[in-house]
Short mmCIF file of C-alpha atoms in Angstrom, two decimals:
data_model
loop_
_atom_site.label_atom_id
_atom_site.label_comp_id
_atom_site.label_asym_id
_atom_site.label_seq_id
_atom_site.Cartn_x
_atom_site.Cartn_y
_atom_site.Cartn_z
CA MET A 1 154.23 20.06 -3.76
CA LEU A 2 153.55 22.56 -0.99
CA THR A 3 152.18 19.87 1.31
CA ILE A 4 155.26 17.68 0.64
CA TRP A 5 157.40 20.66 1.63
CA ILE A 6 155.39 21.23 4.84
CA ILE A 7 155.71 17.56 5.85
CA PHE A 8 159.39 17.57 4.84
CA ARG A 9 160.15 20.63 6.98
CA ARG A 10 158.48 19.17 10.07
CA GLU A 11 160.32 15.89 9.71
CA VAL A 12 163.72 17.49 9.13
CA ALA A 13 163.18 19.64 12.22
CA GLN A 14 162.25 16.45 14.07
CA TYR A 15 165.56 14.84 13.05
CA PHE A 16 167.52 17.74 14.42
CA ALA A 17 165.51 17.63 17.66
CA SER A 18 165.90 13.88 18.15
CA PRO A 19 168.66 12.55 20.46
CA LEU A 20 168.70 9.29 18.48
CA ALA A 21 169.52 11.14 15.26
CA TYR A 22 172.45 12.84 17.00
CA LEU A 23 173.66 9.51 18.36
CA ILE A 24 173.51 8.03 14.88
CA ALA A 25 175.39 11.04 13.51
CA ALA A 26 178.05 10.68 16.22
CA ALA A 27 178.52 6.97 15.56
CA PHE A 28 178.56 7.66 11.82
CA LEU A 29 181.31 10.27 12.11
CA LEU A 30 183.33 8.23 14.60
CA LEU A 31 183.33 5.17 12.36
CA THR A 32 184.08 7.08 9.15
CA GLY A 33 186.71 9.18 10.95
CA ILE A 34 188.62 6.14 12.28
CA THR A 35 188.44 4.42 8.87
CA PHE A 36 189.70 7.54 7.12
CA ASN A 37 192.52 8.00 9.63
CA ASN A 38 193.69 4.39 9.15
CA ASP A 39 193.59 4.73 5.38
CA VAL A 40 195.60 7.94 5.43
CA ALA A 41 198.16 6.31 7.74
CA LEU A 42 198.50 3.33 5.38
CA SER A 43 198.79 5.62 2.34
CA ILE A 44 202.06 7.01 3.69
CA THR A 45 203.93 3.72 3.27
CA VAL A 46 201.77 0.83 2.05
CA LYS A 47 199.22 1.91 -0.62
CA PRO A 48 197.63 4.96 -2.23
CA VAL A 49 194.50 6.46 -0.66
CA GLU A 50 191.21 4.80 -1.58
CA PRO A 51 188.96 7.34 -3.37
CA ALA A 52 185.76 5.40 -2.56
CA LEU A 53 186.78 4.62 1.02
CA ILE A 54 183.90 6.35 2.85
CA PRO A 55 181.15 5.39 0.34
CA ASP A 56 182.36 1.74 0.47
CA LEU A 57 182.14 1.76 4.26
CA LEU A 58 178.68 3.33 4.12
CA ALA A 59 177.52 0.68 1.67
CA GLU A 60 178.07 -1.80 4.48
CA ILE A 61 176.69 0.15 7.41
CA MET A 62 173.63 1.68 5.71
CA VAL A 63 171.95 -1.68 6.25
CA LEU A 64 172.09 -0.86 9.97
CA ILE A 65 171.66 2.91 9.82
CA ALA A 66 168.66 3.11 7.46
CA PRO A 67 166.28 1.19 9.78
CA LEU A 68 167.26 3.43 12.70
CA LEU A 69 166.74 6.60 10.69
CA THR A 70 163.34 5.58 9.31
CA MET A 71 161.68 3.42 11.98
CA ARG A 72 159.96 6.43 13.58
CA LEU A 73 158.60 8.06 10.44
CA LEU A 74 155.19 6.41 10.05
CA ALA A 75 155.15 4.05 13.06
CA GLU A 76 155.07 7.04 15.40
CA GLU A 77 152.14 8.59 13.50
CA HIS A 78 150.24 5.33 13.97
CA ARG A 79 151.12 5.09 17.66
CA GLU A 80 150.29 8.71 18.53
CA GLY A 81 147.11 8.68 16.44
CA THR A 82 148.27 11.68 14.41
CA VAL A 83 147.85 9.58 11.26
CA GLU A 84 144.10 10.12 11.71
CA LEU A 85 144.57 13.89 11.49
CA LEU A 86 146.99 13.56 8.55
CA LEU A 87 144.55 11.38 6.64
CA THR A 88 141.69 13.81 7.30
CA ALA A 89 143.71 16.86 6.23
CA PRO A 90 143.14 18.05 2.65
CA ILE A 91 146.33 16.46 1.32
CA ALA A 92 147.17 13.45 -0.83
CA ASP A 93 148.38 10.32 0.99
CA SER A 94 151.40 10.27 -1.32
CA SER A 95 152.48 13.72 -0.04
CA ILE A 96 152.82 12.30 3.47
CA VAL A 97 155.02 9.40 2.38
CA ILE A 98 157.12 11.40 -0.08
CA GLY A 99 157.62 14.28 2.38
CA LYS A 100 158.81 11.87 5.05
CA PHE A 101 161.07 9.96 2.68
CA LEU A 102 162.69 13.15 1.41
CA SER A 103 163.34 14.27 4.98
CA ALA A 104 165.16 11.01 5.77
CA TRP A 105 167.13 11.27 2.55
CA ALA A 106 167.97 14.92 3.32
CA TYR A 107 169.26 13.94 6.77
CA PHE A 108 171.36 11.19 5.22
CA THR A 109 172.64 13.71 2.66
CA PHE A 110 173.60 15.99 5.54
CA LEU A 111 175.56 13.15 7.19
CA LEU A 112 177.17 12.33 3.85
CA ALA A 113 178.09 15.97 3.33
CA LEU A 114 179.91 15.97 6.68
CA THR A 115 182.23 13.26 5.35
CA LEU A 116 183.28 15.58 2.51
CA LEU A 117 185.56 17.06 5.13
CA TYR A 118 187.78 13.98 4.68
CA GLN A 119 187.94 14.60 0.94
CA PHE A 120 188.88 18.20 1.61
CA ILE A 121 191.77 17.00 3.79
CA LEU A 122 192.85 14.51 1.10
CA VAL A 123 192.90 17.16 -1.62
CA ASN A 124 195.23 19.18 0.57
CA ILE A 125 197.70 16.40 1.39
CA SER A 126 197.68 14.29 -1.81
CA GLN A 127 196.24 14.05 -5.31
CA PRO A 128 193.15 11.84 -5.06
CA ASP A 129 191.09 10.76 -8.07
CA ILE A 130 188.28 13.31 -7.66
CA ALA A 131 186.10 11.87 -10.45
CA HIS A 132 186.26 8.43 -8.86
CA THR A 133 185.25 9.91 -5.50
CA ILE A 134 182.34 11.86 -7.01
CA ALA A 135 181.05 8.69 -8.73
CA ALA A 136 181.26 6.76 -5.46
CA TYR A 137 179.47 9.50 -3.53
CA LEU A 138 176.73 9.61 -6.17
CA GLY A 139 176.40 5.85 -5.86
CA ILE A 140 176.18 5.80 -2.09
CA TRP A 141 173.71 8.67 -2.14
CA LEU A 142 171.38 6.65 -4.38
CA TYR A 143 172.11 3.47 -2.44
CA GLY A 144 171.25 5.27 0.80
CA GLY A 145 168.01 6.57 -0.70
CA ALA A 146 167.00 3.01 -1.62
CA THR A 147 167.73 1.65 1.87
CA LEU A 148 165.81 4.54 3.47
CA ALA A 149 162.81 3.89 1.21
CA VAL A 150 162.80 0.24 2.34
CA GLY A 151 163.01 1.40 5.97
CA LEU A 152 160.07 3.78 5.46
CA LEU A 153 158.04 0.98 3.89
CA PHE A 154 158.33 -1.10 7.06
CA SER A 155 157.61 1.89 9.25
CA ALA A 156 154.22 2.03 7.48
CA THR A 157 153.40 -1.53 8.45
CA THR A 158 153.29 -1.20 12.24
CA GLU A 159 153.02 1.23 15.15
CA ASN A 160 155.94 -0.50 16.88
CA GLN A 161 159.18 1.27 15.94
CA ILE A 162 161.41 -1.58 17.10
CA LEU A 163 159.48 -4.07 15.00
CA ALA A 164 159.65 -1.72 12.01
CA ALA A 165 163.42 -1.41 12.41
CA PHE A 166 163.82 -5.17 12.78
CA LEU A 167 161.76 -5.97 9.69
CA SER A 168 163.62 -3.46 7.55
CA LEU A 169 166.97 -4.71 8.88
CA ILE A 170 166.11 -8.27 7.86
CA THR A 171 164.96 -7.14 4.41
CA LEU A 172 168.06 -4.99 3.86
CA LEU A 173 170.32 -7.84 4.97
CA VAL A 174 168.65 -10.11 2.42
CA LEU A 175 169.05 -7.41 -0.25
CA TYR A 176 172.67 -6.91 0.77
CA PHE A 177 173.82 -10.50 1.16
CA GLY A 178 171.49 -11.96 -1.47
CA ASP A 179 174.38 -12.34 -3.90
CA SER A 180 175.98 -14.84 -1.53
CA ALA A 181 173.26 -17.22 -2.63
CA GLY A 182 174.60 -16.72 -6.14
CA GLN A 183 177.93 -18.06 -5.02
CA ILE A 184 176.49 -21.38 -3.95
CA VAL A 185 174.30 -22.10 -6.98
CA ALA A 186 175.97 -24.03 -9.75
CA ASN A 187 174.54 -21.89 -12.49
CA LEU A 188 176.24 -18.71 -13.70
CA ASP A 189 173.05 -17.17 -15.12
CA VAL A 190 171.16 -17.62 -11.84
CA ALA A 191 174.15 -16.26 -9.95
CA ALA A 192 174.23 -13.18 -12.22
CA ILE A 193 170.51 -12.59 -11.75
CA LEU A 194 170.79 -12.87 -7.95
CA PHE A 195 173.75 -10.51 -7.94
CA ASN A 196 171.88 -7.97 -10.05
CA LEU A 197 168.94 -8.02 -7.66
CA THR A 198 171.05 -7.02 -4.66
CA LEU A 199 171.96 -3.56 -3.41
CA ARG A 200 175.68 -4.43 -3.53
CA GLY A 201 175.39 -5.78 -7.06
CA HIS A 202 174.70 -2.26 -8.34
CA TYR A 203 177.33 -0.54 -6.26
CA ALA A 204 180.47 -2.69 -5.99
CA PRO A 205 181.15 -3.30 -9.70
CA SER A 206 180.35 0.27 -10.79
CA PHE A 207 180.14 3.28 -8.49
CA SER A 208 182.76 1.84 -6.15
CA ILE A 209 185.34 1.75 -8.95
CA GLY A 210 184.35 5.15 -10.33
CA VAL A 211 181.95 3.97 -13.04
CA VAL A 212 178.46 5.50 -13.38
CA ARG A 213 176.08 3.18 -15.25
CA ALA A 214 172.49 4.09 -16.13
CA GLU A 215 171.27 0.61 -15.14
CA ASP A 216 172.51 1.12 -11.56
CA VAL A 217 170.85 4.52 -11.29
CA VAL A 218 167.62 2.98 -12.61
CA TYR A 219 167.92 0.08 -10.13
CA TYR A 220 168.17 2.36 -7.08
CA ALA A 221 165.46 4.69 -8.42
CA GLY A 222 163.33 1.61 -9.01
CA VAL A 223 163.82 0.30 -5.46
CA MET A 224 162.85 3.71 -4.12
CA ALA A 225 159.77 3.96 -6.36
CA VAL A 226 158.53 0.46 -5.53
CA ALA A 227 159.11 0.84 -1.76
CA LEU A 228 157.41 4.25 -1.67
CA PHE A 229 154.51 2.99 -3.78
CA ILE A 230 153.92 0.13 -1.33
CA ALA A 231 154.26 2.52 1.63
CA ILE A 232 151.60 4.80 0.12
CA ARG A 233 149.30 1.81 -0.43
CA LEU A 234 149.88 0.66 3.17
CA LEU A 235 149.00 4.11 4.44
CA GLU A 236 145.87 4.15 2.30
CA SER A 237 144.91 0.76 3.68
CA LYS A 238 144.68 2.40 7.10
CA ARG A 239 141.47 3.97 5.80
CA TRP A 240 140.00 0.55 5.15
CA ARG A 241 141.24 -0.98 8.35
CA GLY A 242 140.13 1.99 10.48
CA MET B 1 125.50 21.32 5.82
CA ILE B 2 125.74 17.62 6.73
CA VAL B 3 123.49 15.12 4.98
CA VAL B 4 123.86 11.45 5.91
CA LYS B 5 121.65 9.03 3.99
CA ASP B 6 121.34 5.28 4.56
CA LEU B 7 124.93 5.08 5.77
CA VAL B 8 126.30 1.58 6.28
CA ARG B 9 129.78 0.63 7.45
CA ARG B 10 130.85 -2.95 7.93
CA TYR B 11 134.07 -4.41 9.33
CA GLY B 12 134.08 -7.93 7.93
CA THR B 13 130.83 -9.43 9.14
CA HIS B 14 130.32 -6.85 11.90
CA THR B 15 128.05 -3.95 10.99
CA ALA B 16 129.29 -0.89 12.88
CA VAL B 17 126.81 1.56 11.30
CA ASP B 18 123.52 0.33 9.92
CA ARG B 19 121.37 2.46 7.58
CA LEU B 20 121.95 5.69 9.45
CA SER B 21 120.33 8.88 8.16
CA PHE B 22 120.38 12.36 9.66
CA THR B 23 121.12 15.97 8.76
CA ALA B 24 122.75 18.93 10.46
CA GLN B 25 121.96 22.50 9.46
CA PRO B 26 124.36 25.47 9.58
CA GLY B 27 124.60 26.91 13.07
CA GLU B 28 123.30 23.74 14.67
CA ILE B 29 124.94 21.53 17.29
CA VAL B 30 123.93 17.94 16.72
CA GLY B 31 124.80 15.36 19.34
CA LEU B 32 125.56 11.72 18.63
CA LEU B 33 124.59 9.86 21.75
CA GLY B 34 125.14 6.23 22.50
CA PRO B 35 127.09 3.75 24.59
CA ASN B 36 130.55 2.50 23.59
CA GLY B 37 130.36 0.53 20.35
CA ALA B 38 127.21 2.32 19.19
CA GLY B 39 128.90 3.55 16.00
CA LYS B 40 129.55 7.18 16.94
CA THR B 41 133.28 7.21 16.17
CA THR B 42 132.83 5.23 12.95
CA THR B 43 130.16 7.70 11.78
CA MET B 44 132.44 10.63 12.56
CA ARG B 45 135.40 9.02 10.83
CA ILE B 46 133.32 8.57 7.70
CA LEU B 47 132.23 12.21 7.84
CA THR B 48 135.85 13.36 8.06
CA GLY B 49 136.89 11.26 5.06
CA PHE B 50 139.06 8.97 7.16
CA LEU B 51 136.94 5.87 6.53
CA PRO B 52 134.96 5.12 3.39
CA PRO B 53 131.36 4.01 3.85
CA THR B 54 130.34 0.50 2.79
CA ALA B 55 127.04 1.86 1.43
CA GLY B 56 124.97 5.02 1.54
CA SER B 57 125.97 8.60 0.98
CA VAL B 58 127.42 11.39 3.08
CA GLN B 59 127.56 15.00 1.97
CA VAL B 60 129.34 17.81 3.75
CA GLY B 61 128.78 21.33 2.45
CA GLY B 62 127.32 19.88 -0.74
CA PHE B 63 130.34 17.64 -1.43
CA ASP B 64 130.27 13.87 -1.35
CA VAL B 65 132.85 12.31 1.01
CA GLN B 66 133.73 9.63 -1.51
CA THR B 67 133.90 11.56 -4.77
CA ASP B 68 135.04 14.95 -3.38
CA SER B 69 137.00 13.80 -0.34
CA LEU B 70 139.56 16.64 -0.48
CA GLU B 71 136.80 19.31 -0.66
CA VAL B 72 135.06 17.72 2.32
CA ARG B 73 138.32 17.57 4.28
CA ARG B 74 138.91 21.29 3.59
CA ARG B 75 135.57 22.06 5.24
CA VAL B 76 135.94 19.92 8.33
CA GLY B 77 137.75 20.49 11.61
CA TYR B 78 138.18 17.26 13.54
CA LEU B 79 139.12 16.38 17.08
CA PRO B 80 139.42 12.60 17.55
CA GLU B 81 138.59 11.00 20.88
CA ARG B 82 142.28 10.66 21.84
CA VAL B 83 143.88 14.03 21.08
CA PRO B 84 146.70 13.26 18.62
CA VAL B 85 149.81 15.29 19.31
CA TYR B 86 153.45 15.49 18.33
CA PRO B 87 155.04 15.57 21.81
CA ASP B 88 158.33 17.10 20.64
CA MET B 89 156.79 20.11 18.92
CA THR B 90 156.02 23.41 20.60
CA VAL B 91 152.38 24.41 21.06
CA ARG B 92 152.75 27.10 18.42
CA GLY B 93 154.67 24.85 16.02
CA TYR B 94 151.99 22.17 16.30
CA VAL B 95 149.07 24.46 15.46
CA LEU B 96 151.10 26.21 12.76
CA PHE B 97 151.87 22.84 11.14
CA TRP B 98 148.16 22.00 10.83
CA ALA B 99 147.31 25.53 9.68
CA ARG B 100 149.86 25.29 6.86
CA LEU B 101 148.82 21.78 5.92
CA ARG B 102 145.21 22.92 5.62
CA GLY B 103 146.19 25.85 3.41
CA VAL B 104 145.32 28.71 5.78
CA PRO B 105 146.22 31.92 3.85
CA ARG B 106 147.89 33.78 6.75
CA PRO B 107 148.84 30.92 9.06
CA ALA B 108 150.78 32.93 11.65
CA ALA B 109 147.87 35.31 12.26
CA ALA B 110 145.37 32.43 12.37
CA VAL B 111 147.53 30.56 14.89
CA GLU B 112 147.88 33.65 17.05
CA ALA B 113 144.10 34.13 17.07
CA VAL B 114 143.26 30.52 17.86
CA LEU B 115 145.89 30.27 20.62
CA LYS B 116 144.46 33.43 22.15
CA ARG B 117 140.94 32.04 21.92
CA PHE B 118 141.94 28.89 23.80
CA ASP B 119 144.15 30.73 26.27
CA LEU B 120 147.33 29.01 25.08
CA LEU B 121 149.24 32.12 24.03
CA ASP B 122 151.37 32.21 27.18
CA ARG B 123 152.31 28.55 26.62
CA GLN B 124 152.99 28.81 22.89
CA HIS B 125 156.71 28.08 23.22
CA LYS B 126 156.29 25.09 25.55
CA LEU B 127 156.67 21.55 24.29
CA VAL B 128 153.40 19.71 23.77
CA ARG B 129 154.69 16.85 25.96
CA SER B 130 154.66 19.18 28.99
CA LEU B 131 150.94 20.02 28.70
CA SER B 132 148.32 18.58 31.05
CA LYS B 133 145.45 16.53 29.65
CA GLY B 134 143.09 19.49 29.80
CA LEU B 135 145.53 21.76 27.98
CA ARG B 136 146.06 19.07 25.33
CA GLN B 137 142.31 19.03 24.83
CA ARG B 138 142.39 22.80 24.26
CA LEU B 139 145.30 22.32 21.86
CA GLY B 140 143.26 19.69 20.01
CA LEU B 141 140.37 22.14 19.69
CA ALA B 142 142.81 24.81 18.48
CA GLN B 143 144.10 22.58 15.67
CA ALA B 144 140.52 21.65 14.73
CA LEU B 145 139.48 25.29 14.43
CA VAL B 146 142.62 27.00 13.13
CA HIS B 147 141.37 26.91 9.52
CA ASN B 148 137.92 28.19 10.56
CA PRO B 149 136.05 25.22 9.05
CA PRO B 150 132.28 25.43 8.50
CA VAL B 151 131.88 21.95 10.02
CA VAL B 152 133.43 20.90 13.31
CA ILE B 153 133.42 17.26 14.40
CA LEU B 154 134.29 16.55 18.03
CA ASP B 155 134.51 12.95 19.21
CA GLU B 156 133.86 12.83 22.95
CA PRO B 157 135.86 16.00 23.67
CA THR B 158 135.12 15.95 27.41
CA ILE B 159 136.31 12.42 28.10
CA GLY B 160 139.13 12.06 30.63
CA ILE B 161 139.37 15.69 31.74
CA ASP B 162 138.54 17.19 35.13
CA PRO B 163 135.10 18.72 35.87
CA GLY B 164 136.27 22.32 35.57
CA GLN B 165 137.74 21.64 32.14
CA VAL B 166 134.58 19.77 31.11
CA ILE B 167 132.53 22.91 31.75
CA GLU B 168 135.09 24.95 29.84
CA VAL B 169 134.99 22.63 26.81
CA ARG B 170 131.17 22.62 26.83
CA GLU B 171 131.15 26.42 26.81
CA VAL B 172 133.58 26.41 23.88
CA VAL B 173 131.36 23.98 21.97
CA LYS B 174 128.29 26.13 22.63
CA SER B 175 130.16 29.21 21.40
CA LEU B 176 130.85 27.45 18.08
CA ARG B 177 127.14 27.53 17.22
CA GLN B 178 127.42 31.07 15.82
CA GLU B 179 129.77 30.22 12.96
CA HIS B 180 129.93 26.44 12.58
CA THR B 181 127.88 23.31 12.22
CA VAL B 182 128.97 21.08 15.07
CA LEU B 183 128.70 17.32 15.40
CA PHE B 184 129.43 16.35 18.97
CA SER B 185 129.51 12.84 20.35
CA SER B 186 129.12 11.81 23.93
CA HIS B 187 127.81 9.04 26.09
CA ILE B 188 126.93 11.49 28.85
CA LEU B 189 123.25 12.26 28.56
CA SER B 190 123.16 15.44 30.62
CA GLU B 191 126.02 16.83 28.54
CA VAL B 192 124.18 16.34 25.27
CA GLU B 193 121.07 17.89 26.81
CA GLN B 194 123.06 20.96 27.81
CA VAL B 195 125.07 21.42 24.64
CA CYS B 196 123.11 20.13 21.67
CA ASP B 197 120.15 21.50 19.71
CA ARG B 198 119.32 18.07 18.38
CA VAL B 199 120.25 14.56 19.38
CA VAL B 200 120.71 11.39 17.34
CA ILE B 201 120.64 8.36 19.58
CA LEU B 202 122.60 5.37 18.31
CA HIS B 203 122.60 1.82 19.53
CA ARG B 204 124.49 -1.03 17.87
CA GLY B 205 125.02 1.12 14.79
CA ARG B 206 121.38 1.96 14.30
CA MET B 207 119.55 5.19 14.94
CA VAL B 208 116.95 4.51 17.59
CA ALA B 209 115.67 8.06 17.91
CA ALA B 210 116.37 11.61 16.77
CA GLY B 211 115.11 15.06 17.65
CA THR B 212 115.41 17.71 20.31
CA PRO B 213 115.67 16.37 23.84
CA GLU B 214 112.11 17.67 24.48
CA VAL B 215 110.67 16.02 21.36
CA LEU B 216 112.43 12.77 22.20
CA GLY B 217 110.72 12.83 25.57
CA ARG B 218 107.33 13.06 23.90
CA GLN B 219 108.23 10.45 21.27
CA MET B 220 109.24 7.86 23.77
CA LYS B 221 106.49 8.13 26.29
CA PRO B 222 103.45 9.66 24.67
CA GLY B 223 101.17 11.51 27.01
CA THR B 224 101.51 13.97 29.79
CA HIS B 225 103.42 13.42 32.97
CA LEU B 226 102.28 15.32 36.06
CA TYR B 227 103.71 15.63 39.50
CA VAL B 228 100.82 15.69 42.03
CA ALA B 229 101.01 16.19 45.80
CA LEU B 230 97.72 15.90 47.69
CA GLY B 231 97.14 16.03 51.46
CA GLY B 232 94.33 14.90 53.75
CA LYS B 233 94.56 11.15 53.27
CA ALA B 234 97.10 8.33 53.44
CA PRO B 235 99.35 8.02 50.37
CA ALA B 236 97.98 4.58 49.54
CA GLU B 237 94.42 5.92 49.38
CA ILE B 238 95.46 8.91 47.29
CA LYS B 239 97.27 6.58 44.90
CA LYS B 240 94.11 4.50 44.44
CA LEU B 241 92.08 7.62 43.67
CA LEU B 242 94.62 8.82 41.13
CA GLN B 243 94.70 5.43 39.42
CA LYS B 244 90.96 5.62 38.89
CA LEU B 245 91.28 8.82 36.80
CA ASP B 246 90.29 8.27 33.19
CA GLY B 247 93.31 7.76 30.88
CA VAL B 248 95.92 7.40 33.62
CA HIS B 249 98.11 4.33 33.09
CA THR B 250 100.86 4.74 35.68
CA VAL B 251 101.02 6.26 39.14
CA ARG B 252 104.31 6.04 40.98
CA GLU B 253 105.43 7.60 44.22
CA GLN B 254 108.09 10.27 44.03
CA GLY B 255 109.11 12.25 47.08
CA ALA B 256 106.06 13.56 48.94
CA GLY B 257 103.77 13.09 45.91
CA PHE B 258 103.14 11.02 42.80
CA VAL B 259 104.05 11.09 39.12
CA ILE B 260 101.01 10.24 37.01
CA SER B 261 101.40 9.34 33.33
CA SER B 262 98.50 9.23 30.91
CA HIS B 263 97.98 8.06 27.35
CA GLY B 264 98.10 10.47 24.42
CA GLU B 265 98.31 14.20 24.88
CA ARG B 266 95.59 14.22 27.51
CA ASP B 267 96.03 16.94 30.12
CA GLN B 268 95.00 15.56 33.51
CA ARG B 269 95.36 18.81 35.45
CA ALA B 270 91.63 19.63 35.36
CA ALA B 271 90.78 16.06 36.45
CA VAL B 272 93.21 16.26 39.35
CA THR B 273 91.81 19.59 40.61
CA ALA B 274 88.26 18.20 40.31
CA LEU B 275 89.33 15.11 42.28
CA SER B 276 90.87 17.33 44.95
CA ALA B 277 87.64 19.38 45.29
CA ARG B 278 85.35 16.30 45.19
CA HIS B 279 87.16 14.51 48.02
CA GLY B 280 88.15 17.60 49.99
CA LEU B 281 91.88 16.87 49.61
CA PRO B 282 94.15 19.95 49.76
CA LEU B 283 96.17 20.28 46.53
CA LEU B 284 99.75 20.91 47.67
CA GLU B 285 101.51 20.74 44.31
CA LEU B 286 100.61 20.15 40.66
CA ARG B 287 103.05 20.59 37.79
CA PRO B 288 103.86 18.99 34.40
CA ILE B 289 107.24 17.26 34.25
CA GLU B 290 109.64 16.53 31.38
CA LEU B 291 111.32 13.14 31.11
CA SER B 292 115.06 13.29 31.38
CA LEU B 293 117.16 12.05 28.50
CA GLU B 294 118.39 9.40 30.91
CA ASP B 295 114.87 7.92 31.08
CA ILE B 296 114.55 8.04 27.30
CA PHE B 297 117.95 6.47 26.72
CA LEU B 298 117.31 3.63 29.14
CA THR B 299 113.95 2.92 27.53
CA LEU B 300 115.55 2.86 24.08
CA LEU B 301 118.29 0.50 25.21
CA GLU B 302 115.70 -1.82 26.73
CA LYS B 303 113.84 -1.84 23.42
CA GLY B 304 117.10 -2.31 21.42
#
């Protein structure tokens, strides 16, 4: 646990020292801020405020943000050669991967926490459905964790950060839009299976409408566990490849 | 402290290390010498627990690298050939990170001490990216020694740095002898001669010789080697006379005299003085000479 904490601390510090992380944060806040502003403006005359507005937006853009936040994590260790020192330090390989994953998730949590400012404003100017919002935030937090785990997995495959980001982007797009394939097959069961395999399939029909289902929590936890397990195995394989 | 027995490491069909055996005792500096591709880095990576061996056994401090990898890693300080750094960390933060990761009980004090030792204290708040190559090498040594490991493995630590820094690094390595067992690789023969107590010479993954530089000299070219300078006659005539001495197999000109090599441990000094007296040739110089490691290495490579 201590070694996970040491890795985690270094990586979190790295996020707050990285210009790219600040750029991502700026873009993140700009996009969510504009969306929130438009929704508040519409709520005056057209419709009530959307409690899951920010989480719904993030469900779409995490496919782009997660690769950018995670591409550096292991690819940089490979490129700089520091992976050789990490793998010869008296620590478990899993500590390296878990520490790095938790740091990315913590940074995402920090970004997510910044958007709570919008909820604070809403509480003061209207009567939003708080429970619905909490469910949606829980959902997007798990959803974000799953996308970051996939990003980390591809960062373990190469020393080229751009390639790592590209591979994870493709994979996340498949996981995101996979349910579209369900719409073109003429079989409801197959369509349901495809939908249930996608990231959106466990967010849109539940967390987004304020429903917390155990199966969705298990799905995101499962994606994280599988991706991290493969990332650990990929890191271990470095020992065999030299 | 280090026991390597019948070590084999293969990459597919290529054998990088082939039945290598050697030991290193506490307080000893052992040099791994060989050209690029000889298997030095692979051997060191196996010793640090980074690579598993294909066959054979490696023990560090009584622990097997395969079954007790974590215990071995606790006892080893390692500086790879290319110093791995985190460019965006400060010098202090970098060493502190490795100290914590290796479980140093009082990391701040240990970092302070090691930065002082390598003269990095005044640069402790600078970013690693701003350091010169020589300073990065010192930083690499600092991270390798911050946990005071009994075994220190240095993979070509003097490569790519300027001559002044090379001397500095060699002095640091020599100073480690007091408290550590050091495995030091190099392809510079004179460096190994200066720094190491014992040398293991590798070629194409195999050990071709091992011992002190002096012993290796005797192993490779048995017999005595004398430098002889005689006056009174033309060099060609003197050479003929020297060749006629019993047991002498080679006479070659060197400077103003000759190097004569004889079989076995035979000392030719008495024969040379007798020759000088018999022919009335003034003896200008007579001294035994040691073969340089360069000569030994070249001979081994020719054989390999």
